[in-house]
Amino acid sequence: MKMEATDRESAEEATNRDTEEVISRRKFLNKVSLGLVGVGSVLVGVPIIGYLLAPLFNQSPEVWRPLGPVEQFKIGESVQVAFEDASPLPWAGVAAQTAAWLRRDSETDFTAFSVNCTHLGCPVQWLPNASLFMCPCHGGVYYKDGKVAAGPPPAPLPVYPVRVRNGQVEVRASGIPISTS
Ligand code: FES
């Protein structure tokens, strides 16, 4: 009888030991799985987050784009000019083209207004008879100097820096127009 009880206790102890081993192996595998999921998340997540946040830290370059010879523009007239974006993507194609309204103020002075309305970005039109820029989308109106005259635009038309070099008018393209004066 005593032998039987001892055998039963030994068997129970062995079973308990097996159960503990299974539990500790499962815990270990769970931890390894969680670790692998964590490493995988970091490996996938870091490049994605870096890609999404990069534009916040990379300032787009500012480059001067030629618009044409000075004599091509008449004093007092505003004409639409096209030029390439400051940092065109290799696959951008025509989307890399942007535009401005260029006005020759005097022999040497030019002003280039962004064509994009400050409300939602529609291209504004210059109406020479009214001396106003009109936005066809929601009726935004700007004065000759780019200030808002009416409608929803929240800010004046941005202005690009312009210079004359070797008889050529050049505009400083930038990701975001940097001046509103
Ligand atoms: S986009 Fe120009 S007024 Fe709305």
Coordinates of N, CA and C and ligand atoms in Angstrom, one line a residue:
M1 N 0.8 -1.2 0.0 CA 0.0 0.0 0.0 C 0.9 1.3 0.0
K2 N 1.9 1.2 0.8 CA 2.8 2.4 0.9 C 3.5 2.6 -0.4
M3 N 3.9 1.5 -1.0 CA 4.6 1.6 -2.3 C 3.7 2.2 -3.4
E4 N 2.4 1.8 -3.3 CA 1.4 2.4 -4.3 C 1.3 3.9 -4.2
A5 N 1.2 4.3 -2.9 CA 1.1 5.8 -2.6 C 2.3 6.5 -3.1
T6 N 3.5 6.0 -2.9 CA 4.7 6.6 -3.3 C 4.8 6.7 -4.8
D7 N 4.4 5.6 -5.5 CA 4.3 5.6 -7.0 C 3.4 6.7 -7.5
R8 N 2.2 6.8 -6.8 CA 1.3 7.8 -7.3 C 1.8 9.3 -7.1
E9 N 2.5 9.5 -6.0 CA 3.1 10.8 -5.7 C 4.2 11.1 -6.8
S10 N 5.0 10.1 -7.1 CA 6.0 10.3 -8.1 C 5.4 10.6 -9.5
A11 N 4.4 9.9 -9.8 CA 3.7 10.1 -11.1 C 3.1 11.5 -11.1
E12 N 2.5 12.0 -10.0 CA 1.9 13.3 -9.9 C 3.0 14.4 -10.1
E13 N 4.1 14.1 -9.4 CA 5.3 15.1 -9.5 C 5.8 15.2 -10.9
A14 N 5.9 14.0 -11.6 CA 6.4 14.0 -13.0 C 5.4 14.8 -13.8
T15 N 4.1 14.5 -13.6 CA 3.1 15.2 -14.4 C 3.2 16.7 -14.2
N16 N 3.3 17.1 -12.9 CA 3.4 18.6 -12.6 C 4.7 19.2 -13.3
R17 N 5.8 18.4 -13.2 CA 7.0 18.9 -13.8 C 6.8 19.1 -15.4
D18 N 6.1 18.1 -16.0 CA 5.9 18.2 -17.4 C 5.0 19.4 -17.7
T19 N 3.9 19.6 -16.9 CA 3.0 20.7 -17.1 C 3.8 22.0 -17.0
E20 N 4.7 22.1 -16.0 CA 5.4 23.4 -15.8 C 6.4 23.6 -17.0
E21 N 7.0 22.5 -17.5 CA 7.9 22.7 -18.6 C 7.1 23.2 -19.8
V22 N 5.9 22.6 -20.0 CA 5.1 23.0 -21.2 C 4.7 24.5 -21.0
I23 N 4.3 24.9 -19.8 CA 3.9 26.3 -19.6 C 5.1 27.2 -19.8
S24 N 6.3 26.8 -19.2 CA 7.4 27.7 -19.4 C 7.8 27.8 -20.9
R25 N 7.7 26.7 -21.6 CA 8.1 26.7 -23.0 C 7.1 27.6 -23.8
R26 N 5.8 27.5 -23.4 CA 4.8 28.4 -24.1 C 5.1 29.8 -23.8
K27 N 5.4 30.1 -22.5 CA 5.7 31.5 -22.2 C 6.9 32.0 -23.0
F28 N 7.9 31.1 -23.1 CA 9.1 31.5 -23.8 C 8.8 31.8 -25.3
L29 N 8.0 30.9 -25.9 CA 7.6 31.1 -27.3 C 6.8 32.3 -27.5
N30 N 5.9 32.6 -26.5 CA 5.1 33.8 -26.6 C 6.0 35.1 -26.6
K31 N 7.0 35.0 -25.7 CA 7.9 36.2 -25.7 C 8.7 36.3 -26.9
V32 N 9.2 35.2 -27.5 CA 9.9 35.2 -28.8 C 9.0 35.8 -29.9
S33 N 7.8 35.3 -29.9 CA 6.9 35.8 -30.9 C 6.7 37.3 -30.8
L34 N 6.4 37.8 -29.6 CA 6.2 39.2 -29.3 C 7.4 40.0 -29.8
G35 N 8.6 39.4 -29.4 CA 9.9 40.1 -29.8 C 10.0 40.2 -31.3
L36 N 9.7 39.1 -32.0 CA 9.8 39.2 -33.5 C 8.8 40.1 -34.1
V37 N 7.6 40.2 -33.5 CA 6.6 41.1 -34.0 C 7.1 42.6 -33.8
G38 N 7.7 42.8 -32.6 CA 8.2 44.1 -32.3 C 9.3 44.5 -33.3
V39 N 10.2 43.6 -33.5 CA 11.3 43.9 -34.4 C 10.8 44.2 -35.8
G40 N 9.8 43.3 -36.2 CA 9.2 43.5 -37.6 C 8.5 44.8 -37.7
S41 N 7.8 45.2 -36.7 CA 7.1 46.5 -36.7 C 8.1 47.6 -36.8
V42 N 9.2 47.6 -36.1 CA 10.2 48.6 -36.2 C 10.8 48.7 -37.6
L43 N 11.1 47.5 -38.1 CA 11.8 47.4 -39.4 C 10.8 48.0 -40.5
V44 N 9.5 47.7 -40.4 CA 8.6 48.2 -41.4 C 8.2 49.7 -41.1
G45 N 8.0 50.0 -39.8 CA 7.4 51.3 -39.4 C 8.4 52.4 -39.6
V46 N 9.7 52.2 -39.2 CA 10.6 53.3 -39.2 C 10.8 53.9 -40.6
P47 N 11.0 53.1 -41.7 CA 11.1 53.7 -43.0 C 9.8 54.4 -43.4
I48 N 8.7 53.9 -43.1 CA 7.4 54.6 -43.5 C 7.3 55.9 -42.8
I49 N 7.6 55.9 -41.5 CA 7.4 57.2 -40.7 C 8.5 58.2 -41.2
G50 N 9.7 57.7 -41.5 CA 10.7 58.6 -42.1 C 10.3 59.2 -43.4
Y51 N 9.7 58.3 -44.3 CA 9.2 58.8 -45.6 C 8.1 59.9 -45.4
L52 N 7.2 59.7 -44.4 CA 6.1 60.6 -44.2 C 6.6 61.9 -43.6
L53 N 7.6 61.8 -42.7 CA 8.0 63.0 -42.0 C 9.1 63.8 -42.8
A54 N 9.8 63.2 -43.8 CA 10.9 63.8 -44.4 C 10.6 65.2 -45.0
P55 N 9.4 65.4 -45.6 CA 9.1 66.7 -46.2 C 9.1 67.8 -45.1
L56 N 8.9 67.5 -43.9 CA 8.9 68.5 -42.8 C 10.3 69.0 -42.5
F57 N 11.3 68.1 -42.8 CA 12.6 68.5 -42.4 C 13.5 68.8 -43.6
N58 N 13.1 68.3 -44.8 CA 13.9 68.7 -46.0 C 13.3 69.9 -46.6
Q59 N 14.0 71.0 -46.6 CA 13.5 72.2 -47.2 C 13.8 72.0 -48.7
S60 N 12.7 72.4 -49.5 CA 12.9 72.2 -50.9 C 13.9 73.3 -51.4
P61 N 14.7 73.0 -52.4 CA 15.7 73.9 -52.8 C 15.1 75.1 -53.5
E62 N 15.8 76.2 -53.5 CA 15.3 77.4 -54.2 C 16.2 77.6 -55.4
V63 N 15.7 77.6 -56.5 CA 16.5 77.7 -57.7 C 15.9 78.8 -58.6
W64 N 16.8 79.5 -59.3 CA 16.4 80.5 -60.3 C 16.0 79.9 -61.6
R65 N 14.8 80.2 -62.1 CA 14.4 79.7 -63.4 C 14.3 80.8 -64.4
P66 N 14.8 80.7 -65.6 CA 14.7 81.7 -66.6 C 13.3 81.8 -67.1
L67 N 12.9 83.1 -67.4 CA 11.5 83.3 -67.9 C 11.5 83.9 -69.3
G68 N 12.7 84.5 -69.7 CA 12.8 85.0 -71.0 C 13.5 86.3 -71.0
P69 N 13.9 86.9 -72.2 CA 14.7 88.1 -72.2 C 13.8 89.3 -71.7
V70 N 14.5 90.3 -71.1 CA 13.8 91.4 -70.6 C 12.9 92.1 -71.6
E71 N 13.4 92.3 -72.8 CA 12.6 93.0 -73.8 C 11.4 92.3 -74.3
Q72 N 11.2 91.1 -73.9 CA 10.0 90.3 -74.2 C 8.8 90.8 -73.4
F73 N 9.0 91.5 -72.4 CA 7.9 92.0 -71.5 C 7.8 93.5 -71.6
K74 N 6.5 93.9 -71.7 CA 6.2 95.3 -71.8 C 5.9 95.9 -70.5
I75 N 6.4 97.2 -70.3 CA 6.2 97.8 -69.0 C 4.7 98.0 -68.8
G76 N 4.2 97.7 -67.6 CA 2.8 97.8 -67.2 C 2.0 96.6 -67.5
E77 N 2.5 95.6 -68.3 CA 1.7 94.5 -68.6 C 2.0 93.3 -67.7
S78 N 1.0 92.5 -67.5 CA 1.1 91.2 -66.8 C 0.8 90.1 -67.7
V79 N 1.8 89.1 -67.7 CA 1.6 88.0 -68.6 C 1.9 86.7 -67.7
Q80 N 1.2 85.6 -68.2 CA 1.4 84.4 -67.5 C 2.7 83.7 -68.0
V81 N 3.6 83.3 -67.1 CA 4.8 82.6 -67.4 C 4.9 81.3 -66.7
A82 N 5.4 80.3 -67.5 CA 5.5 78.9 -66.9 C 7.0 78.7 -66.6
F83 N 7.2 77.9 -65.6 CA 8.6 77.5 -65.2 C 8.5 76.2 -64.5
E84 N 9.7 75.6 -64.3 CA 9.7 74.3 -63.7 C 9.8 74.5 -62.2
D85 N 9.1 73.6 -61.5 CA 9.1 73.6 -60.0 C 10.5 73.5 -59.5
A86 N 10.7 73.9 -58.2 CA 12.0 73.9 -57.6 C 12.6 72.6 -57.5
S87 N 11.8 71.6 -57.1 CA 12.3 70.2 -56.9 C 11.4 69.2 -57.6
P88 N 11.5 69.2 -58.9 CA 10.6 68.3 -59.6 C 11.0 66.8 -59.4
L89 N 10.0 66.0 -59.2 CA 10.3 64.6 -59.1 C 10.6 64.0 -60.5
P90 N 11.4 63.0 -60.6 CA 11.8 62.5 -61.9 C 10.6 62.1 -62.7
W91 N 9.6 61.6 -62.1 CA 8.4 61.1 -62.8 C 7.3 62.1 -62.9
A92 N 7.5 63.4 -62.5 CA 6.4 64.3 -62.4 C 5.9 64.7 -63.8
G93 N 6.7 64.7 -64.8 CA 6.2 65.1 -66.2 C 5.7 66.6 -66.2
V94 N 4.6 66.8 -66.8 CA 4.0 68.2 -66.9 C 3.6 68.7 -65.5
A95 N 3.4 67.8 -64.6 CA 3.0 68.2 -63.2 C 4.2 69.0 -62.5
A96 N 5.4 68.9 -63.1 CA 6.5 69.7 -62.5 C 6.4 71.2 -63.0
Q97 N 5.6 71.5 -63.9 CA 5.4 72.9 -64.4 C 4.5 73.7 -63.5
T98 N 5.0 74.9 -63.2 CA 4.1 75.8 -62.4 C 4.1 77.1 -63.1
A99 N 3.4 78.1 -62.6 CA 3.3 79.3 -63.4 C 3.2 80.5 -62.4
A100 N 3.3 81.7 -63.0 CA 3.2 82.9 -62.2 C 2.6 84.0 -63.2
W101 N 2.1 85.0 -62.6 CA 1.7 86.2 -63.4 C 2.9 87.2 -63.2
L102 N 3.6 87.5 -64.3 CA 4.7 88.3 -64.2 C 4.3 89.7 -64.7
R103 N 4.6 90.7 -63.9 CA 4.3 92.1 -64.4 C 5.6 92.9 -64.4
R104 N 5.8 93.6 -65.5 CA 7.0 94.5 -65.6 C 6.5 95.8 -65.1
D105 N 7.1 96.2 -63.9 CA 6.7 97.5 -63.3 C 7.5 98.6 -63.8
S106 N 8.7 98.4 -64.2 CA 9.5 99.5 -64.8 C 10.6 98.9 -65.7
E107 N 11.6 99.7 -66.0 CA 12.7 99.2 -66.9 C 13.3 98.0 -66.2
T108 N 13.5 98.1 -64.9 CA 14.3 97.1 -64.2 C 13.5 96.2 -63.2
D109 N 12.3 96.7 -62.9 CA 11.5 96.0 -61.8 C 10.4 95.1 -62.4
F110 N 10.4 93.9 -61.8 CA 9.3 92.9 -62.1 C 8.7 92.4 -60.8
T111 N 7.4 92.0 -61.0 CA 6.8 91.3 -59.8 C 6.1 90.0 -60.4
A112 N 6.3 88.9 -59.7 CA 5.8 87.7 -60.1 C 4.8 87.2 -59.0
F113 N 3.5 87.1 -59.3 CA 2.5 86.6 -58.4 C 2.3 85.1 -58.7
S114 N 2.1 84.4 -57.6 CA 1.7 83.0 -57.8 C 0.4 82.9 -58.5
V115 N 0.2 82.0 -59.4 CA -1.1 81.8 -60.1 C -2.1 81.2 -59.2
N116 N -1.7 80.6 -58.1 CA -2.6 79.8 -57.3 C -3.3 80.6 -56.2
C117 N -4.6 80.5 -56.3 CA -5.4 81.2 -55.3 C -5.1 80.7 -53.9
T118 N -5.0 81.6 -52.9 CA -4.7 81.2 -51.6 C -5.9 80.6 -50.8
H119 N -7.0 80.5 -51.5 CA -8.2 79.8 -50.9 C -7.9 78.3 -51.1
L120 N -8.2 77.8 -52.3 CA -8.0 76.3 -52.5 C -7.1 76.0 -53.7
G121 N -6.4 77.0 -54.1 CA -5.3 76.8 -55.1 C -5.7 76.8 -56.6
C122 N -6.9 77.2 -56.9 CA -7.3 77.4 -58.3 C -6.4 78.4 -59.0
P123 N -6.2 78.3 -60.3 CA -5.4 79.3 -61.0 C -6.2 80.6 -61.2
V124 N -5.6 81.7 -60.8 CA -6.3 83.0 -60.9 C -6.0 83.5 -62.3
Q125 N -6.9 84.4 -62.8 CA -6.8 85.0 -64.1 C -6.6 86.5 -63.9
W126 N -5.8 87.1 -64.7 CA -5.5 88.6 -64.6 C -6.5 89.2 -65.6
L127 N -7.3 90.2 -65.1 CA -8.2 91.0 -65.9 C -7.6 92.3 -66.1
P128 N -7.0 92.6 -67.3 CA -6.3 93.9 -67.4 C -7.2 95.1 -67.4
N129 N -8.4 95.0 -67.9 CA -9.3 96.1 -67.9 C -9.8 96.5 -66.5
A130 N -9.9 95.5 -65.7 CA -10.4 95.8 -64.3 C -9.2 95.9 -63.3
S131 N -8.0 95.6 -63.8 CA -6.8 95.6 -63.0 C -7.0 94.7 -61.7
L132 N -7.6 93.5 -61.9 CA -7.8 92.6 -60.8 C -7.4 91.2 -61.2
F133 N -7.1 90.4 -60.2 CA -6.9 89.0 -60.4 C -8.3 88.4 -60.0
M134 N -8.8 87.5 -60.8 CA -10.1 86.8 -60.4 C -9.8 85.3 -60.3
C135 N -10.4 84.7 -59.3 CA -10.4 83.3 -59.2 C -11.7 82.7 -59.6
P136 N -11.7 81.8 -60.6 CA -13.0 81.3 -61.2 C -13.7 80.3 -60.3
C137 N -13.0 79.8 -59.3 CA -13.6 78.7 -58.5 C -14.7 79.2 -57.5
H138 N -14.3 80.2 -56.7 CA -15.3 80.6 -55.7 C -15.4 82.1 -55.7
G139 N -15.0 82.8 -56.7 CA -15.2 84.2 -56.8 C -14.2 85.0 -56.0
G140 N -13.1 84.5 -55.7 CA -12.0 85.3 -55.0 C -11.5 86.4 -56.0
V141 N -11.3 87.5 -55.4 CA -10.8 88.7 -56.2 C -9.6 89.3 -55.5
Y142 N -8.6 89.6 -56.3 CA -7.4 90.2 -55.7 C -7.1 91.6 -56.4
Y143 N -6.6 92.5 -55.7 CA -6.2 93.8 -56.3 C -4.9 93.5 -57.2
K144 N -4.5 94.6 -57.9 CA -3.4 94.5 -58.7 C -2.1 94.2 -57.9
D145 N -2.0 94.6 -56.7 CA -0.8 94.3 -55.9 C -0.9 92.9 -55.1
G146 N -2.0 92.2 -55.5 CA -2.1 90.8 -54.9 C -2.9 90.8 -53.6
K147 N -3.3 91.9 -53.1 CA -4.0 91.9 -51.8 C -5.5 91.4 -52.1
V148 N -6.1 90.8 -51.1 CA -7.5 90.3 -51.3 C -8.4 91.5 -51.4
A149 N -9.3 91.4 -52.5 CA -10.3 92.5 -52.6 C -11.7 91.9 -52.2
A150 N -11.9 90.7 -52.5 CA -13.2 90.1 -52.1 C -13.2 88.6 -52.2
G151 N -14.2 88.0 -51.6 CA -14.3 86.5 -51.7 C -13.6 85.8 -50.5
P152 N -13.5 84.5 -50.7 CA -12.9 83.7 -49.6 C -11.4 83.6 -49.4
P153 N -10.6 84.1 -50.3 CA -9.1 83.9 -50.1 C -8.7 84.5 -48.8
P154 N -7.9 83.7 -48.0 CA -7.6 84.2 -46.6 C -6.3 85.1 -46.6
A155 N -5.6 85.1 -47.8 CA -4.3 85.8 -47.8 C -4.0 86.4 -49.2
P156 N -3.1 87.3 -49.3 CA -2.8 87.9 -50.6 C -2.1 86.8 -51.5
L157 N -2.1 87.1 -52.7 CA -1.3 86.2 -53.6 C 0.1 86.2 -53.3
P158 N 0.7 85.0 -53.1 CA 2.2 85.0 -52.8 C 3.0 85.6 -54.0
V159 N 4.1 86.1 -53.6 CA 5.0 86.7 -54.6 C 6.3 86.0 -54.7
Y160 N 6.8 85.7 -55.9 CA 8.1 85.1 -56.0 C 9.1 86.2 -56.2
P161 N 10.3 86.0 -55.7 CA 11.4 86.9 -56.0 C 11.8 86.8 -57.5
V162 N 12.1 88.0 -58.0 CA 12.5 88.1 -59.5 C 13.8 88.9 -59.6
R163 N 14.6 88.5 -60.5 CA 15.8 89.3 -60.8 C 16.1 89.3 -62.3
V164 N 17.0 90.2 -62.7 CA 17.4 90.2 -64.1 C 18.9 89.9 -64.1
R165 N 19.3 88.9 -64.9 CA 20.7 88.5 -65.0 C 21.0 88.3 -66.5
N166 N 22.0 89.0 -66.9 CA 22.4 88.9 -68.3 C 21.3 89.1 -69.3
G167 N 20.4 90.0 -69.0 CA 19.3 90.3 -69.9 C 18.2 89.4 -69.8
Q168 N 18.3 88.4 -68.9 CA 17.2 87.4 -68.8 C 16.4 87.7 -67.4
V169 N 15.1 87.6 -67.5 CA 14.3 87.7 -66.3 C 14.3 86.3 -65.7
E170 N 14.6 86.2 -64.4 CA 14.6 85.0 -63.7 C 13.7 85.0 -62.5
V171 N 13.0 83.9 -62.2 CA 12.2 83.8 -61.0 C 12.8 82.8 -60.1
R172 N 12.7 83.1 -58.8 CA 13.2 82.1 -57.8 C 12.1 81.1 -57.4
A173 N 12.2 79.9 -58.0 CA 11.2 78.9 -57.7 C 11.4 78.4 -56.3
S174 N 10.3 78.1 -55.6 CA 10.5 77.5 -54.3 C 9.2 76.6 -54.1
G175 N 9.4 75.7 -53.2 CA 8.2 74.8 -52.9 C 7.0 75.6 -52.5
I176 N 7.2 76.5 -51.6 CA 6.1 77.4 -51.2 C 6.6 78.8 -51.4
P177 N 5.8 79.6 -52.1 CA 6.3 81.0 -52.3 C 6.6 81.6 -50.9
I178 N 7.7 82.3 -50.9 CA 8.2 82.7 -49.6 C 7.8 84.2 -49.2
S179 N 7.2 84.9 -50.1 CA 6.9 86.3 -49.7 C 5.4 86.6 -50.0
T180 N 4.8 87.4 -49.2 CA 3.5 87.8 -49.5 C 3.4 89.3 -49.6
S181 N 4.6 90.0 -49.7 CA 4.5 91.4 -49.7 C 4.4 91.9 -51.1
Ligands
FES1 S1 -10.0 78.6 -54.9 FE1 -10.0 80.7 -55.3 S2 -11.7 81.5 -54.3 FE2 -11.7 79.4 -53.8

